[in-house]
Amino acid sequence: MSYGTPPPPPPPAYGAPTPPGGAAGSGGQSIPALISLIAGILGIVNSFCCSIIPLFPIAALVLGLIGMSDVKKSNGAKTGHGLALAGTILGGVGLLISIIWIIVAIVSGGYDWSFGETRPL
């Protein structure tokens, strides 16, 4: 039998007031930071293969900045600064790739400005 430390207190009963230090779930992962990383990855993939419209990279930039601010304002209660930073960087790279693709499409004449009108053969 050990007499060193007392056992931990039992969990609070249902409906019990929250303990000092905040409610459960107030910390954890920053959701905008995680979504920023996902949007940044999708933005890179989208910039290379599918579209020149930079929706995902712009979302990654905005959510990355929001996520970094969220983590900073939480004073250590939330994590995810690295995720937000990676999402912001990936968003910037994806936006740069999209801008390069837009410039190449315009300069090479590969972009159809007719918006659905038919061209004569």
CSV table of C-alpha atoms in Angstrom, one decimal:
chain,number,residue,atom,x,y,z
A,1,MET,CA,0.0,0.0,0.0
A,2,SER,CA,1.4,3.4,-1.0
A,3,TYR,CA,1.0,6.4,1.3
A,4,GLY,CA,2.7,8.9,-1.1
A,5,THR,CA,0.0,10.8,-3.0
A,6,PRO,CA,-3.7,11.0,-2.4
A,7,PRO,CA,-6.0,9.6,-5.2
A,8,PRO,CA,-7.3,12.1,-7.7
A,9,PRO,CA,-10.7,13.7,-7.1
A,10,PRO,CA,-13.7,12.1,-8.7
A,11,PRO,CA,-15.1,13.6,-11.9
A,12,PRO,CA,-17.8,16.2,-11.4
A,13,ALA,CA,-21.4,15.0,-11.3
A,14,TYR,CA,-23.8,15.8,-14.2
A,15,GLY,CA,-24.9,19.4,-14.0
A,16,ALA,CA,-22.1,20.4,-11.6
A,17,PRO,CA,-20.7,23.9,-12.1
A,18,THR,CA,-17.5,24.1,-14.2
A,19,PRO,CA,-14.3,24.2,-12.2
A,20,PRO,CA,-12.2,27.3,-12.1
A,21,GLY,CA,-10.0,27.8,-15.2
A,22,GLY,CA,-12.7,27.6,-17.8
A,23,ALA,CA,-15.0,25.2,-19.4
A,24,ALA,CA,-13.9,21.9,-20.8
A,25,GLY,CA,-13.1,22.2,-24.5
A,26,SER,CA,-12.0,25.8,-24.3
A,27,GLY,CA,-8.5,24.9,-25.3
A,28,GLY,CA,-7.3,22.4,-27.8
A,29,GLN,CA,-6.7,22.8,-31.5
A,30,SER,CA,-7.4,26.0,-33.4
A,31,ILE,CA,-10.0,25.1,-36.0
A,32,PRO,CA,-9.1,27.9,-38.4
A,33,ALA,CA,-5.5,26.8,-38.3
A,34,LEU,CA,-6.4,23.3,-39.3
A,35,ILE,CA,-8.8,24.4,-42.1
A,36,SER,CA,-6.1,26.7,-43.3
A,37,LEU,CA,-3.6,23.8,-43.7
A,38,ILE,CA,-6.2,21.8,-45.6
A,39,ALA,CA,-7.2,24.7,-47.8
A,40,GLY,CA,-3.5,25.4,-48.5
A,41,ILE,CA,-2.9,21.8,-49.6
A,42,LEU,CA,-6.0,21.8,-51.8
A,43,GLY,CA,-4.9,25.2,-53.2
A,44,ILE,CA,-1.5,23.8,-54.3
A,45,VAL,CA,-3.1,20.8,-55.9
A,46,ASN,CA,-5.8,22.9,-57.5
A,47,SER,CA,-3.3,25.5,-58.8
A,48,PHE,CA,-1.4,22.8,-60.7
A,49,CYS,CA,-4.1,20.7,-62.2
A,50,CYS,CA,-7.7,22.0,-62.1
A,51,SER,CA,-8.3,25.7,-62.2
A,52,ILE,CA,-6.7,29.1,-62.3
A,53,ILE,CA,-9.3,30.5,-59.9
A,54,PRO,CA,-7.4,30.9,-56.5
A,55,LEU,CA,-10.2,30.2,-54.1
A,56,PHE,CA,-8.4,27.7,-51.9
A,57,PRO,CA,-5.2,29.7,-51.7
A,58,ILE,CA,-7.0,32.9,-50.7
A,59,ALA,CA,-9.0,30.9,-48.1
A,60,ALA,CA,-5.8,29.4,-46.7
A,61,LEU,CA,-4.2,32.8,-46.4
A,62,VAL,CA,-7.2,34.4,-44.6
A,63,LEU,CA,-7.8,31.4,-42.3
A,64,GLY,CA,-4.1,31.0,-41.5
A,65,LEU,CA,-3.9,34.6,-40.3
A,66,ILE,CA,-7.1,34.1,-38.3
A,67,GLY,CA,-5.7,30.9,-36.8
A,68,MET,CA,-2.4,32.5,-35.8
A,69,SER,CA,-4.4,35.3,-34.1
A,70,ASP,CA,-6.6,32.8,-32.4
A,71,VAL,CA,-3.7,30.9,-31.0
A,72,LYS,CA,-2.0,34.1,-29.9
A,73,LYS,CA,-5.1,35.4,-28.2
A,74,SER,CA,-5.7,32.2,-26.3
A,75,ASN,CA,-2.5,32.6,-24.2
A,76,GLY,CA,-1.4,29.0,-24.7
A,77,ALA,CA,-4.8,27.4,-24.3
A,78,LYS,CA,-5.0,26.6,-28.0
A,79,THR,CA,-2.4,25.0,-30.2
A,80,GLY,CA,-1.9,25.1,-34.0
A,81,HIS,CA,0.4,28.0,-34.7
A,82,GLY,CA,2.5,25.8,-36.9
A,83,LEU,CA,-0.5,24.5,-38.8
A,84,ALA,CA,-1.7,28.1,-39.4
A,85,LEU,CA,1.8,29.1,-40.5
A,86,ALA,CA,2.1,26.2,-42.9
A,87,GLY,CA,-1.4,26.9,-44.3
A,88,THR,CA,-0.5,30.6,-44.8
A,89,ILE,CA,2.7,29.7,-46.6
A,90,LEU,CA,1.0,27.1,-48.8
A,91,GLY,CA,-1.8,29.6,-49.5
A,92,GLY,CA,0.8,32.2,-50.6
A,93,VAL,CA,2.6,29.6,-52.8
A,94,GLY,CA,-0.7,28.5,-54.3
A,95,LEU,CA,-1.7,32.1,-55.0
A,96,LEU,CA,1.6,32.8,-56.6
A,97,ILE,CA,1.2,29.7,-58.8
A,98,SER,CA,-2.3,30.7,-59.8
A,99,ILE,CA,-1.1,34.2,-60.7
A,100,ILE,CA,1.6,32.8,-62.9
A,101,TRP,CA,-0.9,30.5,-64.6
A,102,ILE,CA,-3.2,33.5,-65.2
A,103,ILE,CA,-0.4,35.5,-66.7
A,104,VAL,CA,0.8,32.6,-68.9
A,105,ALA,CA,-2.8,32.0,-70.1
A,106,ILE,CA,-3.3,35.6,-71.0
A,107,VAL,CA,0.1,36.1,-72.7
A,108,SER,CA,-0.1,32.9,-74.7
A,109,GLY,CA,-3.7,33.5,-75.9
A,110,GLY,CA,-4.8,30.3,-74.3
A,111,TYR,CA,-7.6,31.9,-72.3
A,112,ASP,CA,-11.0,32.1,-74.1
A,113,TRP,CA,-12.5,35.5,-73.4
A,114,SER,CA,-15.7,34.8,-75.3
A,115,PHE,CA,-17.5,33.3,-72.2
A,116,GLY,CA,-19.5,30.7,-74.1
A,117,GLU,CA,-19.8,32.4,-77.5
A,118,THR,CA,-18.9,30.2,-80.5
A,119,ARG,CA,-16.0,31.2,-82.7
A,120,PRO,CA,-16.1,30.7,-86.5
A,121,LEU,CA,-13.9,27.9,-87.8
